[in-house]
PDB file of C-alpha atoms in Angstrom:
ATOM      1  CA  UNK A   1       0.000   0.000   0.000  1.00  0.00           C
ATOM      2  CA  UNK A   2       1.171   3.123  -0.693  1.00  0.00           C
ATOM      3  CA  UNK A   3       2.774   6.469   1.341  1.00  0.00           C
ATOM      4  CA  UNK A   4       1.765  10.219   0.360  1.00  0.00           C
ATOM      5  CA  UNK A   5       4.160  12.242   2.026  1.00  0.00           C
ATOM      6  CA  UNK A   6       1.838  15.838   2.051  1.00  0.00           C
ATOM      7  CA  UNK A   7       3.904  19.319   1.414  1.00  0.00           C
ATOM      8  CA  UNK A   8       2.662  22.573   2.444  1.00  0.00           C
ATOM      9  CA  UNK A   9       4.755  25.725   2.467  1.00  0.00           C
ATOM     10  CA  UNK A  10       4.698  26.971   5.683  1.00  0.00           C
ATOM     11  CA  UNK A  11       4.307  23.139   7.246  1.00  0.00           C
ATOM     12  CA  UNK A  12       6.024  20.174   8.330  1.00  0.00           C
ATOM     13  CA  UNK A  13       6.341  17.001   5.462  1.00  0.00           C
ATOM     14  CA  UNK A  14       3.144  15.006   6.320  1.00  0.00           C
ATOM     15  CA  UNK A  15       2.900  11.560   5.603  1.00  0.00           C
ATOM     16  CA  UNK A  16      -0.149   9.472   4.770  1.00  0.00           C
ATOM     17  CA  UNK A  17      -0.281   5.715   4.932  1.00  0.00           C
ATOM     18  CA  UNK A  18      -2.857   4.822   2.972  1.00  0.00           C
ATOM     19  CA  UNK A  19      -4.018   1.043   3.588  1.00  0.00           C
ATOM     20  CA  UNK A  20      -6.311   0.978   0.835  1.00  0.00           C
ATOM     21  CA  UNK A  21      -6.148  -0.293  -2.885  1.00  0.00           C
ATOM     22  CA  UNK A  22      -8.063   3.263  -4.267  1.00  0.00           C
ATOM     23  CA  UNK A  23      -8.869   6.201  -2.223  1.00  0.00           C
ATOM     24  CA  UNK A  24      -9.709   9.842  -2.990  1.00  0.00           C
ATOM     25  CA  UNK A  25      -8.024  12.567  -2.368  1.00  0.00           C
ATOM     26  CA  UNK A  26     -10.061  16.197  -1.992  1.00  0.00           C
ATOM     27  CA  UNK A  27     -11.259  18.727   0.158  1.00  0.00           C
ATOM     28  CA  UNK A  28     -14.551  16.549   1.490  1.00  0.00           C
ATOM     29  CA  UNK A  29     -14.069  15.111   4.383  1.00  0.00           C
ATOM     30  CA  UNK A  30     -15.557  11.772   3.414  1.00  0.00           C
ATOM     31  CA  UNK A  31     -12.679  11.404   1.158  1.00  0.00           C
ATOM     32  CA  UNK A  32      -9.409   9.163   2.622  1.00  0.00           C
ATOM     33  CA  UNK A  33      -6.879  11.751   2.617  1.00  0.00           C
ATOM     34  CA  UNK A  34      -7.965  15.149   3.049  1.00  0.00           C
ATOM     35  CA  UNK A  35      -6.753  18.472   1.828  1.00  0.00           C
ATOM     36  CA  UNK A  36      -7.880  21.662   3.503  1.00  0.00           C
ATOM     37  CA  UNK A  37      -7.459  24.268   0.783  1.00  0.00           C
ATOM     38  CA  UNK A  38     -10.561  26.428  -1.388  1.00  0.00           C
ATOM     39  CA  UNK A  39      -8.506  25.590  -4.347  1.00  0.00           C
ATOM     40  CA  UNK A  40      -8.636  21.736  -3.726  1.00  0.00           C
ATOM     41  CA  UNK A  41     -12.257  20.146  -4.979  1.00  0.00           C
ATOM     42  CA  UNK A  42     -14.493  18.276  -2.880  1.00  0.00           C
ATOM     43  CA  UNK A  43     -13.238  14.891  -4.484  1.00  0.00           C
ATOM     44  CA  UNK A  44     -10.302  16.153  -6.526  1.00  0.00           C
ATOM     45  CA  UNK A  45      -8.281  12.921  -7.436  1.00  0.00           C
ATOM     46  CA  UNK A  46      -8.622   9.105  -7.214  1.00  0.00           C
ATOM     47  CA  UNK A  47      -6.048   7.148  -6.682  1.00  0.00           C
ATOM     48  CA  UNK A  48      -6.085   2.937  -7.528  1.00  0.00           C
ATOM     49  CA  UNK A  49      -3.955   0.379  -7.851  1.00  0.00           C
ATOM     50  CA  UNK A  50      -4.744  -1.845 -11.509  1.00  0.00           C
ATOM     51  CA  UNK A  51      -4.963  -5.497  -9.896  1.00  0.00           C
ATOM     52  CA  UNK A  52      -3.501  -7.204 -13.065  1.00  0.00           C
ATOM     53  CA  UNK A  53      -0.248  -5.312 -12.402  1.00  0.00           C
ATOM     54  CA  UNK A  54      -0.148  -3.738  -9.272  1.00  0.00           C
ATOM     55  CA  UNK A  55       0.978  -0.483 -10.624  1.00  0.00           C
ATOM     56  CA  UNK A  56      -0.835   2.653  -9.236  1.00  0.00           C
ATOM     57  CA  UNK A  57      -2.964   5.314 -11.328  1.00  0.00           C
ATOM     58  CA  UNK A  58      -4.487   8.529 -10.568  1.00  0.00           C
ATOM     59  CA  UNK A  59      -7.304  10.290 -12.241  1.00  0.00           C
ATOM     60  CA  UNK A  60      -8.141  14.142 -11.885  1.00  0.00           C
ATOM     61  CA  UNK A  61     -12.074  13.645 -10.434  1.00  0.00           C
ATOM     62  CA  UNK A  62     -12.533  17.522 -10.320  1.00  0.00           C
ATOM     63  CA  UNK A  63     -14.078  19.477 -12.899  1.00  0.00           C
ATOM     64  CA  UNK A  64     -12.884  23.198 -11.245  1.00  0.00           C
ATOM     65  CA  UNK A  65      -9.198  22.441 -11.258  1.00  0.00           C
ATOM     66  CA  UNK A  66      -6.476  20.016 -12.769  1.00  0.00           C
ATOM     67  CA  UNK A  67      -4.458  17.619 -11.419  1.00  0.00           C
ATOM     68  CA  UNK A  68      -0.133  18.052 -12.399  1.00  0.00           C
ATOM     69  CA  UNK A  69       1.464  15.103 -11.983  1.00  0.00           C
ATOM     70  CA  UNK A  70       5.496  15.154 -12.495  1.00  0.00           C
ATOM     71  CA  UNK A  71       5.118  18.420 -14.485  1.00  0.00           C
ATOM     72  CA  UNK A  72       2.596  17.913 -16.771  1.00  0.00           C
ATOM     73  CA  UNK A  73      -1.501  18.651 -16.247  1.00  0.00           C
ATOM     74  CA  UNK A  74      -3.258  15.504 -17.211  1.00  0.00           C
ATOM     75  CA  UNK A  75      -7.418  14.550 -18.462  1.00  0.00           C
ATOM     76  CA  UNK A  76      -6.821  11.091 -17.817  1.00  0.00           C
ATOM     77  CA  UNK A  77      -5.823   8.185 -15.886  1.00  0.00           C
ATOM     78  CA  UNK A  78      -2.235   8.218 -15.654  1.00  0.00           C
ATOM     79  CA  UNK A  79       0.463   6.081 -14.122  1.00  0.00           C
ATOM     80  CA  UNK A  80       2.408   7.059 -11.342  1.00  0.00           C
ATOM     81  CA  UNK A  81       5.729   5.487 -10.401  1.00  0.00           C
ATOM     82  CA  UNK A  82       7.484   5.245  -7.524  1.00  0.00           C
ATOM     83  CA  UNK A  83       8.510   9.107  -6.626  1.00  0.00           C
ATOM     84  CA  UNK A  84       6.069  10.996  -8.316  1.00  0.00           C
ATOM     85  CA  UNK A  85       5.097  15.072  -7.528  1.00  0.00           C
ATOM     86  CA  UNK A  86       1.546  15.582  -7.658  1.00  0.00           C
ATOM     87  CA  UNK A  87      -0.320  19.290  -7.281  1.00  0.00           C
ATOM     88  CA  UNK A  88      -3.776  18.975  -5.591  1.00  0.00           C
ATOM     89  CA  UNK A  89      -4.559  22.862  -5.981  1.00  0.00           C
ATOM     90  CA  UNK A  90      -2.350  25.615  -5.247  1.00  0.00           C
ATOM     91  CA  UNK A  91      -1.008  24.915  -1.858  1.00  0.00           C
ATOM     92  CA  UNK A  92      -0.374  20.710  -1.602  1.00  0.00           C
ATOM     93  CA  UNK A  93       2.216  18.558  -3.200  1.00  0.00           C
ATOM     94  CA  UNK A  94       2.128  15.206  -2.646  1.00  0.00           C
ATOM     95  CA  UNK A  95       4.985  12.717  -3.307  1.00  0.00           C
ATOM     96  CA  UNK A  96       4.042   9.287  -4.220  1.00  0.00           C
ATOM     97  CA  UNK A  97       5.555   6.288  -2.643  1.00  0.00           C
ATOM     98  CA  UNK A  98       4.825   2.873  -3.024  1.00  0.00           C
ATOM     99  CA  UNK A  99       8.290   1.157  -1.396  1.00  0.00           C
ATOM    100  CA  UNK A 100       7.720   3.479   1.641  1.00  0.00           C
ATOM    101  CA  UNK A 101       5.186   1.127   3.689  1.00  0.00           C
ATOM    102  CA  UNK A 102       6.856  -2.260   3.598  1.00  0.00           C
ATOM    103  CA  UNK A 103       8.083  -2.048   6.495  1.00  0.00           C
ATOM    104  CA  UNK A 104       4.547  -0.474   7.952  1.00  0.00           C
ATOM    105  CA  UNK A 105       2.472  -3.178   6.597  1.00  0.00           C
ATOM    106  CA  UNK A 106       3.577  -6.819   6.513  1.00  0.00           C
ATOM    107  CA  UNK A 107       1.501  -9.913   4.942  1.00  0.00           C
ATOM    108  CA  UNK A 108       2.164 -12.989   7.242  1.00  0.00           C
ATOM    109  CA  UNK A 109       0.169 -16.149   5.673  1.00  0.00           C
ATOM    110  CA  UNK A 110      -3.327 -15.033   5.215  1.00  0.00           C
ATOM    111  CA  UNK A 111      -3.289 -12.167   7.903  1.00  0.00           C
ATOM    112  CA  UNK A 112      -2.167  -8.977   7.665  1.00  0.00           C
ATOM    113  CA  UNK A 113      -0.412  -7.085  10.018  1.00  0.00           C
ATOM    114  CA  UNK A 114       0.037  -2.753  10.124  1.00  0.00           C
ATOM    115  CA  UNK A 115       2.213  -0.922  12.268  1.00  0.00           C
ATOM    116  CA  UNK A 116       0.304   0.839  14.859  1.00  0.00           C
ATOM    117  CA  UNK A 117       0.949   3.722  17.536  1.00  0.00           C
ATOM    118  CA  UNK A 118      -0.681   4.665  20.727  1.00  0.00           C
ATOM    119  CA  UNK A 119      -0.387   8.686  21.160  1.00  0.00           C
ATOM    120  CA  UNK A 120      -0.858   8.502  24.788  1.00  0.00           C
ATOM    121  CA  UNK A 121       1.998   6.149  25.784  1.00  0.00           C
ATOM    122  CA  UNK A 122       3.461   6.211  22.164  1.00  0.00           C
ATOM    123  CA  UNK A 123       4.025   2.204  22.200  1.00  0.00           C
ATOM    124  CA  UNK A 124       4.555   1.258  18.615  1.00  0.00           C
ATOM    125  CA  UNK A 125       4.206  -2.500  16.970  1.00  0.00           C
ATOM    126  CA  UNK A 126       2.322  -4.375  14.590  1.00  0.00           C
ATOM    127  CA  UNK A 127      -1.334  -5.286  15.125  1.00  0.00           C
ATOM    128  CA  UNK A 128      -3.255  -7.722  12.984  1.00  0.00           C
ATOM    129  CA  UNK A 129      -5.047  -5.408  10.699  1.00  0.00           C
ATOM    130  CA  UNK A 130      -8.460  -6.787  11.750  1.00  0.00           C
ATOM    131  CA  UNK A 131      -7.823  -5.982  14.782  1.00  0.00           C
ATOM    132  CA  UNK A 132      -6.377  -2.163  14.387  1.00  0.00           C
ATOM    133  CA  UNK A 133      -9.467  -0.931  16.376  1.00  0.00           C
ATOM    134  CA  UNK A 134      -8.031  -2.729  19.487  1.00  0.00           C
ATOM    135  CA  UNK A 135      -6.763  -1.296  22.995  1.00  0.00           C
ATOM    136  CA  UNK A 136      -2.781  -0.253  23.020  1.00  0.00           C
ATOM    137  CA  UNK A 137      -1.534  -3.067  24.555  1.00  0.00           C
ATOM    138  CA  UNK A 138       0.381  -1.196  27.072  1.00  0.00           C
ATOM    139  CA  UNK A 139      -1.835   1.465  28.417  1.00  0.00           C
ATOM    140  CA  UNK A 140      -5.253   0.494  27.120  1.00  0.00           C
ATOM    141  CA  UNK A 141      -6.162   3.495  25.016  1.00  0.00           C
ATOM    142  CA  UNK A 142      -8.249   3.456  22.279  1.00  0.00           C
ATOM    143  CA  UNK A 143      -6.465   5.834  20.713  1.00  0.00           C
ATOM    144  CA  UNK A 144      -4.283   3.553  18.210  1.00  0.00           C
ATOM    145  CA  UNK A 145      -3.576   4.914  15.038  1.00  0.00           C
ATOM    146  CA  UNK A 146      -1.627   3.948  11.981  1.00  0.00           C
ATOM    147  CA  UNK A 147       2.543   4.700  12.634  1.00  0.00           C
ATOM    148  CA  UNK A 148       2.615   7.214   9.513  1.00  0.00           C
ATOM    149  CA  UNK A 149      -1.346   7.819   9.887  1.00  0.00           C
ATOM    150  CA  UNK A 150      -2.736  10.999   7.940  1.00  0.00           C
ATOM    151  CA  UNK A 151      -3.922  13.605  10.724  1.00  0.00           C
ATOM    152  CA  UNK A 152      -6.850  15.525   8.759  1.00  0.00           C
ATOM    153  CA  UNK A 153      -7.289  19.296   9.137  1.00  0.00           C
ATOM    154  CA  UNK A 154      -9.802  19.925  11.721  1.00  0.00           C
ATOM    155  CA  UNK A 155     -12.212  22.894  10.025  1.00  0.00           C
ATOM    156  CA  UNK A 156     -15.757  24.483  10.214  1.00  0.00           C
ATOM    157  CA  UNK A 157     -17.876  21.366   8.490  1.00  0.00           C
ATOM    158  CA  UNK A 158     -19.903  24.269   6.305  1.00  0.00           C
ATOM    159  CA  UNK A 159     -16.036  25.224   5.120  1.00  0.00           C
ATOM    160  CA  UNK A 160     -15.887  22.202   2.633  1.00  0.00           C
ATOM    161  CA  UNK A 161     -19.627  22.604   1.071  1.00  0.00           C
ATOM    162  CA  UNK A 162     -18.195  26.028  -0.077  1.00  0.00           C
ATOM    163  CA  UNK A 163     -17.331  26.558  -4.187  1.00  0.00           C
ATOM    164  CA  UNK A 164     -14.053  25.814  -5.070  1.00  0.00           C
ATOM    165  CA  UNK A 165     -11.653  28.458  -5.991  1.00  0.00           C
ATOM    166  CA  UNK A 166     -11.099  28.011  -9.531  1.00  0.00           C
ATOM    167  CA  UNK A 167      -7.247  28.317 -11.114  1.00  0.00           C
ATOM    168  CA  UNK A 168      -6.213  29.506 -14.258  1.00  0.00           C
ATOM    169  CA  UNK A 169      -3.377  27.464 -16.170  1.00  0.00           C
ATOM    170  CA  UNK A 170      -0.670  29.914 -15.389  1.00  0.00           C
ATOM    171  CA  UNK A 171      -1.503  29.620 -11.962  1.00  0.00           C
ATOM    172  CA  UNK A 172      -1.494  26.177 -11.719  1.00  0.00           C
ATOM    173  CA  UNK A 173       2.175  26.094 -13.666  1.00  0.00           C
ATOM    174  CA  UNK A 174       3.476  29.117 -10.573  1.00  0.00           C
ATOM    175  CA  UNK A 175       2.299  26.955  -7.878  1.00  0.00           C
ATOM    176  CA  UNK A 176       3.836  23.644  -8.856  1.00  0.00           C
ATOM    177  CA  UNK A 177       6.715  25.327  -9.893  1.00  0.00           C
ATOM    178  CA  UNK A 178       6.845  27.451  -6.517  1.00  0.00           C
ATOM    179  CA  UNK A 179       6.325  24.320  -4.377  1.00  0.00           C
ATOM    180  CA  UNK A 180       8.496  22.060  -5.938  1.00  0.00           C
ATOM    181  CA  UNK A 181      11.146  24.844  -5.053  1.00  0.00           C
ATOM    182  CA  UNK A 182      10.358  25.074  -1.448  1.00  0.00           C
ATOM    183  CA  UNK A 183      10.162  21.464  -0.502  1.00  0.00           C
ATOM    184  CA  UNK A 184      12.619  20.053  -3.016  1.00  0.00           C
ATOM    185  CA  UNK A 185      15.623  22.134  -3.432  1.00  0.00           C
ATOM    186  CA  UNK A 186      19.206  21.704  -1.981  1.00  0.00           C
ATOM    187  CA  UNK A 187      22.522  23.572  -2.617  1.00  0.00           C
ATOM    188  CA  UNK A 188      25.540  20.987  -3.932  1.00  0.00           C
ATOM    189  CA  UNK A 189      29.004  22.125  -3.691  1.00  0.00           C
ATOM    190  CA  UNK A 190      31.041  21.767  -6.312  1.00  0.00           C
ATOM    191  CA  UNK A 191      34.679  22.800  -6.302  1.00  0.00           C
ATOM    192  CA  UNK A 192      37.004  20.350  -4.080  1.00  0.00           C
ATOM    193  CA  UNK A 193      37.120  22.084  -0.565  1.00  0.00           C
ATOM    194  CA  UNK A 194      34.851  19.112   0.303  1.00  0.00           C
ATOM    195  CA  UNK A 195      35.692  15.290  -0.212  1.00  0.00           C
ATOM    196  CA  UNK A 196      32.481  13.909  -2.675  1.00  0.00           C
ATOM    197  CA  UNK A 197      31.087  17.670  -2.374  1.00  0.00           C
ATOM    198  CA  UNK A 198      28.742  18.567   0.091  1.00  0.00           C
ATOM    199  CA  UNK A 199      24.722  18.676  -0.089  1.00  0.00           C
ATOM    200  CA  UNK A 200      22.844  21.323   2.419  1.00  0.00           C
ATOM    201  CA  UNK A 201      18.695  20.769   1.905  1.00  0.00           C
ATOM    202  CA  UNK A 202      16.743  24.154   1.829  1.00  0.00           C
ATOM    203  CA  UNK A 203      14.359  24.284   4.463  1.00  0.00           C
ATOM    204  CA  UNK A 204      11.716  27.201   4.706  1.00  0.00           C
ATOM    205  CA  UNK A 205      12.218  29.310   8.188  1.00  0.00           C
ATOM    206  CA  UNK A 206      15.414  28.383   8.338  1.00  0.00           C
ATOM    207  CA  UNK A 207      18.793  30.550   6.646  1.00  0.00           C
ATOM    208  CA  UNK A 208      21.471  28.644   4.699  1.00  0.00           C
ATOM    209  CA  UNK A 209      24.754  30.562   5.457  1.00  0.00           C
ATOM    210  CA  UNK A 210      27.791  30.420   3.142  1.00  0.00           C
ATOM    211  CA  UNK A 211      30.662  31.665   5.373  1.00  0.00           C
ATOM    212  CA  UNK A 212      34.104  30.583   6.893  1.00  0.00           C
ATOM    213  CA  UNK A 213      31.750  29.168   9.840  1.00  0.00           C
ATOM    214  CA  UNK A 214      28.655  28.359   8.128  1.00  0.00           C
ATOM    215  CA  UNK A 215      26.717  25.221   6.912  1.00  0.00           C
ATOM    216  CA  UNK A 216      28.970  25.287   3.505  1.00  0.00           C
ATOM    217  CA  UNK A 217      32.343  26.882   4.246  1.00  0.00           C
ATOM    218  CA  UNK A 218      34.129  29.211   2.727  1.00  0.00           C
ATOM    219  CA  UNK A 219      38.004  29.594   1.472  1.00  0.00           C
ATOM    220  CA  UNK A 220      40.077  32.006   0.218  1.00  0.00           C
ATOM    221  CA  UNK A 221      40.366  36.134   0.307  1.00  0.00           C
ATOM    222  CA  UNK A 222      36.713  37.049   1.429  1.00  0.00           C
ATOM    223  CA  UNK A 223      34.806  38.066   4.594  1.00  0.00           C
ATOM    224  CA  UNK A 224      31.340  37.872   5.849  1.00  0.00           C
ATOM    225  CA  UNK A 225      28.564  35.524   4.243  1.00  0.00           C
ATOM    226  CA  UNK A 226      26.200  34.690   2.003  1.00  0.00           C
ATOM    227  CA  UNK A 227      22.673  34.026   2.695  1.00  0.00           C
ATOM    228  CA  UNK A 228      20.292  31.495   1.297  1.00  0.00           C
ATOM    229  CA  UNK A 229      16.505  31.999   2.891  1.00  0.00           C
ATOM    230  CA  UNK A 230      12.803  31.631   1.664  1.00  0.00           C
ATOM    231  CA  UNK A 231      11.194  34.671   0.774  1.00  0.00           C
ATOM    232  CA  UNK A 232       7.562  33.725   0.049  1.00  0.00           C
ATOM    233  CA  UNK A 233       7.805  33.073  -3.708  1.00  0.00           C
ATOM    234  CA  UNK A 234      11.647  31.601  -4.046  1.00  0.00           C
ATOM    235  CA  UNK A 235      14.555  30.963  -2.749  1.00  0.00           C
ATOM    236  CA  UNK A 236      16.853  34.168  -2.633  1.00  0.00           C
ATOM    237  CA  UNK A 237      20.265  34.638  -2.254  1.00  0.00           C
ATOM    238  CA  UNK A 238      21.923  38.105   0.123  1.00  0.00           C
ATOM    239  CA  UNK A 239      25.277  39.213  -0.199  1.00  0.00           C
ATOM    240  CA  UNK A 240      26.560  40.447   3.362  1.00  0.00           C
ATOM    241  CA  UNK A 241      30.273  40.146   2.055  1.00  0.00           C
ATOM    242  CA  UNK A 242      32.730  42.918   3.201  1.00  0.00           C
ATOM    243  CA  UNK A 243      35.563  41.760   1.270  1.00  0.00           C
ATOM    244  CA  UNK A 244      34.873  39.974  -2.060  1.00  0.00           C
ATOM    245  CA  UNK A 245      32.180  38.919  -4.486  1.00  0.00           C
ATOM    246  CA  UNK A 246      29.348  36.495  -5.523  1.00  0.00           C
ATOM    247  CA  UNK A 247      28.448  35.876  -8.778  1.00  0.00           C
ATOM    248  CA  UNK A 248      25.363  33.926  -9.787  1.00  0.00           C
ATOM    249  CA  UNK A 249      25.868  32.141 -13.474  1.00  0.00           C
ATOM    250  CA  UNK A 250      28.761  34.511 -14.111  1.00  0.00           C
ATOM    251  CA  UNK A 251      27.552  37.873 -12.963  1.00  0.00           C
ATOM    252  CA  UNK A 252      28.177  39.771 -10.058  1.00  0.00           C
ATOM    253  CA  UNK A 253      24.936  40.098  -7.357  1.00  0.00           C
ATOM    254  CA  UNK A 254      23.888  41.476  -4.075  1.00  0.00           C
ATOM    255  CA  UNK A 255      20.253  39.969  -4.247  1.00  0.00           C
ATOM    256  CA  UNK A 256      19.154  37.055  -6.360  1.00  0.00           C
ATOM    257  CA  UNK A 257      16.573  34.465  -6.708  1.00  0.00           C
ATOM    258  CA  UNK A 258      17.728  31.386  -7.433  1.00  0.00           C
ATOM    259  CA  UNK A 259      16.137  28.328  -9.160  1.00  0.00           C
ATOM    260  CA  UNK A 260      17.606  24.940 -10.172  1.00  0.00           C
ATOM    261  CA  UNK A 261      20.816  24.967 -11.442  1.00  0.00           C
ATOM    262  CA  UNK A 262      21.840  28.243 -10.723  1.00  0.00           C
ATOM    263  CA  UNK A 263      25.820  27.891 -10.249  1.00  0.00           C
ATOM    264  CA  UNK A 264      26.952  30.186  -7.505  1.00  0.00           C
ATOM    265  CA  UNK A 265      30.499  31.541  -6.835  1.00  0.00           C
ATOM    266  CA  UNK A 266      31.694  32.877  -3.528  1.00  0.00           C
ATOM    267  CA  UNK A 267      35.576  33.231  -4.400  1.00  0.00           C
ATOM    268  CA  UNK A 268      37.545  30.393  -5.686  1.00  0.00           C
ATOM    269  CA  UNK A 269      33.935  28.537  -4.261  1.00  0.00           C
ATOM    270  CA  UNK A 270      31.540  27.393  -6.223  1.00  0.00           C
ATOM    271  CA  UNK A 271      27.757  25.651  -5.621  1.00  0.00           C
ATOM    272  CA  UNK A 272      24.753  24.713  -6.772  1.00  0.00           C
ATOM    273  CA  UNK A 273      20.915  25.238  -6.558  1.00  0.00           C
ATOM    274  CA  UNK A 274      19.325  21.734  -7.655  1.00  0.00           C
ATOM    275  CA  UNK A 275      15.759  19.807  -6.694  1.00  0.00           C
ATOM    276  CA  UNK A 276      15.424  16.337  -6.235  1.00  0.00           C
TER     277      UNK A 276
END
């Protein structure tokens, strides 16, 4: 069965364990994984698994806004490997995983068992899935819930019976594009300061510094740092050097927003914005 991990800019990775062989994906909360967002469509997607094969397809279900899956907006049922980016609206991208749950869900003869957690004593083990709705074992509350178990949003019920925000095709491009960004972009180095180069994952609310005593360290005949932060839209990049330059693809900058494979150069230093 399958793992959505759930990005949101300004929130933690979520990460749905889905124990199902189809389930829907929209704003409703009938549906199994839930998406609180007036861009997102009462039932949005649907998501099944084709029991010849056991490959996984998804099929856009709304008729207010697409589905993008790895890039591209799609009118039909389309497959999704292992790893795929899907845009539910403007605000969600989900990542598809498939390998992700073997080790939450287990098939032992004829039974099958899911890993379970109690929030109150936070025991975790395996629990014969027809028996998930039993008492924690250690503690006795009631409470047990799937290990990776989707929490959903918690909202006024008349919230979700409201129209859905339609998007126009540019915006639906921005926001996968601007997402993508914020939850899937790192800075490589790539001169030889480092043995095998160095990888630093951007993470929104939190600074990447380039200095002599930063994350990624600096060398040679320049003082201060360079800043890598989140601005709302992209990632940008701050000069706070008092002796020596940066250049972004060649030219000299103070201020620049950077997108995949931007090659910058602090020095005899040089890095790289890339997304997974």
């Amino acid at each position: 069965m399958p793992t959505i991990t759930v990005h949101e800019i300004g929130q933690d990775a979520r990460k749905a364990a889905i124990l199902l062989k189809m389930f829907r994906i929209g704003r409703d909360p009938v549906c199994e994984l839930v998406l609180d967002s007036p861009t997102v469509s009462r039932q949005h997607a649907v998501v099944h698994m084709e029991g010849a094969t056991g490959n996984w397809f998804i099929t856009c279900a709304s008729h207010t806004n697409p589905v993008v899956v790895n890039g591209k907006l799609i009118d039909d049922m389309v497959y999704l490997p292992e790893g795929s980016e899907i845009l539910i609206g403007s605000d969600h991208l989900l990542i598809f995983g498939e390998s992700a749950t073997r080790t939450a869900v287990q098939e032992v003869g004829q039974a099958r068992f899911v890993k379970m957690r109690c929030p109150s004593c936070q025991w975790t083990g395996m629990v014969n899935f027809a028996r998930r709705d039993a008492p924690c074992p250690r503690c006795g509350s009631q409470a047990l819930h799937a290990a990776d178990a989707y929490v959903p949003p918690v909202f006024d019920n008349a919230r979700w019976r409201q129209p859905t925000v339609g998007m126009e095709m540019e915006e639906v491009r921005d926001s996968f594009h601007r997402l993508k960004a914020a939850k899937r972009s790192y800075v490589v180095r790539l001169d030889d300061w480092a043995a095998g180069g160095e990888r630093f994952d951007l993470i929104e609310g939190e600074t990447l510094a380039i200095a002599r005593d930063g994350q990624l360290k600096l060398r040679g005949l320049v003082h201060g740092q360079v800043k890598i932060a989140w601005n709302g839209a992209s990632w940008e990049l701050t000069s706070e050097l008092s002796f020596g330059t940066v250049r972004v693809n060649g030219d000299v900058v103070t201020k620049f927003e950077l997108w995949a494979g931007d090659v910058i150069e602090v020095g005899s230093c040089r890095f790289r914005v890339d997304t997974d």
